[in-house]
Coordinates of C-alpha atoms in Angstrom, one line a residue:
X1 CA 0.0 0.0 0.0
X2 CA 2.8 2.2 0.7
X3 CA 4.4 1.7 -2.6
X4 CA 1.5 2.3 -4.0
X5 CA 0.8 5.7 -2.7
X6 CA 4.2 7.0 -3.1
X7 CA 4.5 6.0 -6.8
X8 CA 0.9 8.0 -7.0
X9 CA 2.4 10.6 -5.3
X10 CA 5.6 10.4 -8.0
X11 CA 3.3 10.8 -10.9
X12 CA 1.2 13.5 -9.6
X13 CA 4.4 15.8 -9.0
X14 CA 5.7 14.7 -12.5
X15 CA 2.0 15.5 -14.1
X16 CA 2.3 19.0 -12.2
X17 CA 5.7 20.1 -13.2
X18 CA 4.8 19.1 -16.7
X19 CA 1.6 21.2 -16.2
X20 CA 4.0 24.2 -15.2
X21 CA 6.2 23.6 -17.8
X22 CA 3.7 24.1 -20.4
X23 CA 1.7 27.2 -18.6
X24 CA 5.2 28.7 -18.7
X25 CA 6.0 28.3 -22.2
X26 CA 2.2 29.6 -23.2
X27 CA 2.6 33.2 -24.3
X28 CA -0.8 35.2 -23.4
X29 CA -3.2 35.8 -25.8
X30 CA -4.9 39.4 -26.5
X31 CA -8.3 38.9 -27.5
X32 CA -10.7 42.4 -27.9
X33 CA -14.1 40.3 -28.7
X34 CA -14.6 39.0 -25.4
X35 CA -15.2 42.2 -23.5
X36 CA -16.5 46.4 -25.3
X37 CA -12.8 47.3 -24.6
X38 CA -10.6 47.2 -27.0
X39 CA -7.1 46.0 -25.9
X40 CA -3.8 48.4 -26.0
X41 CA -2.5 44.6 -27.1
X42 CA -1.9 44.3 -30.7
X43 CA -1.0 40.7 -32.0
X44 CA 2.4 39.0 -32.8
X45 CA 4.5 40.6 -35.8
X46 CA 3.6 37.4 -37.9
X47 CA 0.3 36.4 -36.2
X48 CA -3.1 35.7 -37.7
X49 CA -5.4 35.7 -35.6
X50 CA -9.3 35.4 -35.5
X51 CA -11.7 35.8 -33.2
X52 CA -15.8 34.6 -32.8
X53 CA -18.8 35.0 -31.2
X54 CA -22.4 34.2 -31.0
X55 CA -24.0 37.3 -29.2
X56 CA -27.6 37.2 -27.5
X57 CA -29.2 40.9 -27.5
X58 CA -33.1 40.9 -25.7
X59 CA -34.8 44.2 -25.7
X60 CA -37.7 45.2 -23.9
X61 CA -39.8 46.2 -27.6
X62 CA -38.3 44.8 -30.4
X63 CA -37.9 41.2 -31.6
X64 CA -34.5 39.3 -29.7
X65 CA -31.2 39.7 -32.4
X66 CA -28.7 36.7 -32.6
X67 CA -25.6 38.4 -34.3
X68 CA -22.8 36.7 -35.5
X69 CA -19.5 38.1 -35.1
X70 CA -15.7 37.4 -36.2
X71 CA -12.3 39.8 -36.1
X72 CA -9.5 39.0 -38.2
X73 CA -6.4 40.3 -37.0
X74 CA -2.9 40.2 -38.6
X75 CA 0.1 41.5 -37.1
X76 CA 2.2 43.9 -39.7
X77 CA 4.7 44.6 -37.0
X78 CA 5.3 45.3 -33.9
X79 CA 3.9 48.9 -34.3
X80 CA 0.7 48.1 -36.5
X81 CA -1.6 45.5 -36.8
X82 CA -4.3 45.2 -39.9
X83 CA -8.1 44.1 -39.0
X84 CA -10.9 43.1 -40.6
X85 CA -14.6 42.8 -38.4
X86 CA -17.7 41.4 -39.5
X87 CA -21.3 41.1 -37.7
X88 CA -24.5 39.8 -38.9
X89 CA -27.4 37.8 -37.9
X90 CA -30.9 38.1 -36.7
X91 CA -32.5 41.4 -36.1
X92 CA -29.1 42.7 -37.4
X93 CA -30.3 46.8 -38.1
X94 CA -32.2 47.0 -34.7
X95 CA -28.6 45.7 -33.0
X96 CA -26.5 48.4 -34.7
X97 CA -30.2 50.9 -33.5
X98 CA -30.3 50.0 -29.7
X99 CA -27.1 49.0 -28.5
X100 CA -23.5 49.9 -27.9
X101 CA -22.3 46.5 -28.3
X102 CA -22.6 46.7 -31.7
X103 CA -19.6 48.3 -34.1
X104 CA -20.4 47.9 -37.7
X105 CA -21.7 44.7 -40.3
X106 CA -18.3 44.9 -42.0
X107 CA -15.5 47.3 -41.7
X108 CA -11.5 47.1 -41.7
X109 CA -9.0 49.0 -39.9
X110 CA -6.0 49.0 -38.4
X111 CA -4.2 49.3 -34.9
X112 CA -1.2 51.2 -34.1
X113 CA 1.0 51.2 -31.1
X114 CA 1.9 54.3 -29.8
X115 CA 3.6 54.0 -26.2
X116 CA 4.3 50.2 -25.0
X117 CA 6.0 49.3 -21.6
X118 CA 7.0 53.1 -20.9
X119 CA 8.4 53.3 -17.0
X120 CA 5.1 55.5 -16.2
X121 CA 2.9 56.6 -19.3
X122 CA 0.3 53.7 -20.1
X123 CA 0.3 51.6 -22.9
X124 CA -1.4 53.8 -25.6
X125 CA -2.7 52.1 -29.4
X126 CA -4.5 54.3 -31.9
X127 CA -7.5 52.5 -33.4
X128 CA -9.1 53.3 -36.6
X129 CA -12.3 51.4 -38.7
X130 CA -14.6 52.4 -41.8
X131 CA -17.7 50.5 -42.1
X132 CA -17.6 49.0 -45.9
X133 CA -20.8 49.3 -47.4
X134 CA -21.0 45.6 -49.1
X135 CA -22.9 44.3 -46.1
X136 CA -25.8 47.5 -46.8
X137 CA -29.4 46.6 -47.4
X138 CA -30.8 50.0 -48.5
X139 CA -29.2 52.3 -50.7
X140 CA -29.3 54.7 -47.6
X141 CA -27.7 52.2 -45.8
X142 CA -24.5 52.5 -48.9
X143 CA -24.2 56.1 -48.3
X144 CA -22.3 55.7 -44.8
X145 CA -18.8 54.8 -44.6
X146 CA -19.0 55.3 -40.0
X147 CA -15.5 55.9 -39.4
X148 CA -14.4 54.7 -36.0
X149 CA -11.2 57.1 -34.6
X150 CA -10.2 55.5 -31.0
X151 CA -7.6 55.9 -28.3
X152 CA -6.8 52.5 -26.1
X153 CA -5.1 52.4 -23.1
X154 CA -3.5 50.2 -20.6
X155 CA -2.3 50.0 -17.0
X156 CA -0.4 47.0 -15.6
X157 CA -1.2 47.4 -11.9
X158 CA 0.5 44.3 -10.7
X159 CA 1.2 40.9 -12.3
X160 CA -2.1 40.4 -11.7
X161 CA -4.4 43.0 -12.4
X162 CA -4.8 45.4 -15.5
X163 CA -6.9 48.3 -16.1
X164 CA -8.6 49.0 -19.7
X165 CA -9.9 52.4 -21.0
X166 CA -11.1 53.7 -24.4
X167 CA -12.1 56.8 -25.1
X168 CA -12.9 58.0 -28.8
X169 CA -15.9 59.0 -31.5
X170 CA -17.7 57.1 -34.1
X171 CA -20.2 58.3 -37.0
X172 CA -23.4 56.2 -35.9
X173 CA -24.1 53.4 -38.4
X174 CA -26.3 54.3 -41.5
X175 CA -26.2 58.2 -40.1
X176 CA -23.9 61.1 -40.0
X177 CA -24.3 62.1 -36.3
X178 CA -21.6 60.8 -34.0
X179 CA -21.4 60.1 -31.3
X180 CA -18.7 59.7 -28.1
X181 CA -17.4 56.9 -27.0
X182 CA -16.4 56.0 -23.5
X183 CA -15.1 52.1 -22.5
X184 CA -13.2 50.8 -19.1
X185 CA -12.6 47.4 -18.3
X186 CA -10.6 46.0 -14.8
X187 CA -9.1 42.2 -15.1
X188 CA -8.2 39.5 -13.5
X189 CA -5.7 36.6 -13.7
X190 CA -6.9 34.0 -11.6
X191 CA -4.1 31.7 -12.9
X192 CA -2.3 31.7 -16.0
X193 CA -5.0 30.6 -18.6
X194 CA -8.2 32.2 -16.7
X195 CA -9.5 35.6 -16.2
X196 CA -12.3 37.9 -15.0
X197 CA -13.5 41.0 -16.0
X198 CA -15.7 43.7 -14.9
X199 CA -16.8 46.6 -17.7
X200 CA -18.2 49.9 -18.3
X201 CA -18.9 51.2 -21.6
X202 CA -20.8 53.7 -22.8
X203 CA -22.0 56.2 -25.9
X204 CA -23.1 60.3 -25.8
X205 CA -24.5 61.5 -28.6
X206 CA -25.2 65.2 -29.0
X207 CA -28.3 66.3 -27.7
X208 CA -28.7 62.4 -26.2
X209 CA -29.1 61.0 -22.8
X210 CA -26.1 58.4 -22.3
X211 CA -26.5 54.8 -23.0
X212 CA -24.7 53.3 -20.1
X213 CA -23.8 50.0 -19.5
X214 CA -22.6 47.3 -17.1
X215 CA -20.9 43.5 -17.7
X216 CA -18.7 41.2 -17.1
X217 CA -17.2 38.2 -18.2
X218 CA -14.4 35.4 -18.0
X219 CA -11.6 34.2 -20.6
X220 CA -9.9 30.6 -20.8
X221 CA -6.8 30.0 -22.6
X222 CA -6.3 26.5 -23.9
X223 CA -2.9 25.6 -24.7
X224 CA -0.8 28.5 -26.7
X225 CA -3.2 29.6 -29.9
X226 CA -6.8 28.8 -28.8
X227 CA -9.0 30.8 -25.9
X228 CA -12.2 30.6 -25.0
X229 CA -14.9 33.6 -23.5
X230 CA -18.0 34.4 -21.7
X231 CA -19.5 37.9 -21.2
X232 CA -23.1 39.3 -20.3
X233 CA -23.9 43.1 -19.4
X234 CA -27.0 44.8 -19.5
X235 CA -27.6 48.6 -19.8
X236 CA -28.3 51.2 -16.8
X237 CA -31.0 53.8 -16.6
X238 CA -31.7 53.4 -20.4
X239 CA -35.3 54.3 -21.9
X240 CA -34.9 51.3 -24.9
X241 CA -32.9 48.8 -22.4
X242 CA -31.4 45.6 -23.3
X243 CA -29.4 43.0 -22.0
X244 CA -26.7 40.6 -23.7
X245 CA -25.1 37.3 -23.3
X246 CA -22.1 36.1 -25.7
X247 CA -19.7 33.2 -26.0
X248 CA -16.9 32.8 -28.5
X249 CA -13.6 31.4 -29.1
X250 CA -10.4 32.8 -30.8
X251 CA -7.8 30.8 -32.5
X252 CA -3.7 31.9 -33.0
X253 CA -1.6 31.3 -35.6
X254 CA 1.5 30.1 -35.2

């Protein structure tokens, strides 16, 4: 019986420094789809990198929306990154109409870093988007090209906690009023491959009462290319509120 539990007991430490090695080795992944905060992070000069989602959006008049949504992401260099987003799906136009959740059907960009690891200043990334009007289904609909202009910034606080702001302006969707954009997110790491998040994001338009918003979420990283996500939020002192649940995963490469 004795032999028995201490060649158990041999295994299990050999399983764990194994486990240790390879959480080690695993290089962290940035994903911006799982929270409405878009990461300082860009990818690896090299990487490709795309990320999906199934996203839930009730609203308290208007038929439920199931949208669809995937990011491409590829890293030019280690200053810029190129990106590609698309969303669609059920109830698509009252999505872009009621919440702030939504971006545009299908737009490309690009990310550039502007400060990264300075001994005080944040990490700072300038993000900008045009809505391409393939995806339009009204000739009023073609007319808008919605840039998105975008400032990202983060704070490491400690190994494990980082703090997440945006703050920016987008031409509303099929319009040519913009509005103001205003995002913060404060994470987690639990252990290496899994992490919480709590978020505020918000949008002002001129003339507008706030659409604020609350969530919250959790990621998982599987291995060193693949992680999966959770979120949910719901909107705060709205008139037209609505709440949201999504799930996606994001895959790496190499």
């Amino acid at each position: 019986m004795k032999q028995t539990l201490l060649f158990i007991a041999i295994i299990v430490s050999h399983l764990s420094v194994i486990a240790q090695s390879k959480s080690a080795a695993s290089t962290e992944m940035n994903v911006d789809l799982p929270d409405e905060t878009e990461e300082a992070s860009l990818v690896n000069k090299g990487s490709i990198q795309l990320e999906t989602a199934l996203l839930l959006n009730r609203y308290r008049q208007e038929a439920s929306s199931a949208i669809g949504q995937a990011l491409l992401r590829i890293g030019v260099s280690d200053r810029v990154e190129l990106r590609a987003l698309l969303e669609e799906g059920k109830n698509r136009d009252t999505y872009f109409d009621q919440t702030v959740q939504s971006t545009m059907p299908l737009g490309i960009g690009s990310k550039i870093s502007l400060v990264k690891d300075h001994s005080w200043l944040p990490d700072m990334t300038f993000i900008g988007q045009l809505c391409l009007p393939l995806t339009s289904k009204s000739s009023g609909q073609r007319e808008h090209w919605s840039p998105l202009l975008l400032m990202a910034f983060e704070n490491k606080l400690s190994p494990k906690w980082k703090l997440e702001y945006n703050a920016g302006g987008q031409q509303e969707i099929f319009s040519t009023q913009w509005v103001w954009l205003a995002n913060g997110s404060l994470h987690y790491h639990i252990s290496d491959p899994l992490e919480v998040f709590l978020e505020y994001y918000a949008q002002y338009g001129v003339g507008k009462s706030g659409h604020n918003n609350v969530g919250g979420g959790l990621t998982y990283q599987l291995g060193n290319n693949i992680q999966v996500y959770l979120s949910a939020g719901s909107s705060v002192g709205y008139h037209e509120p609505n709440q949201f649940a999504a799930g996606g995963i994001a895959f790496r490469l190499p």
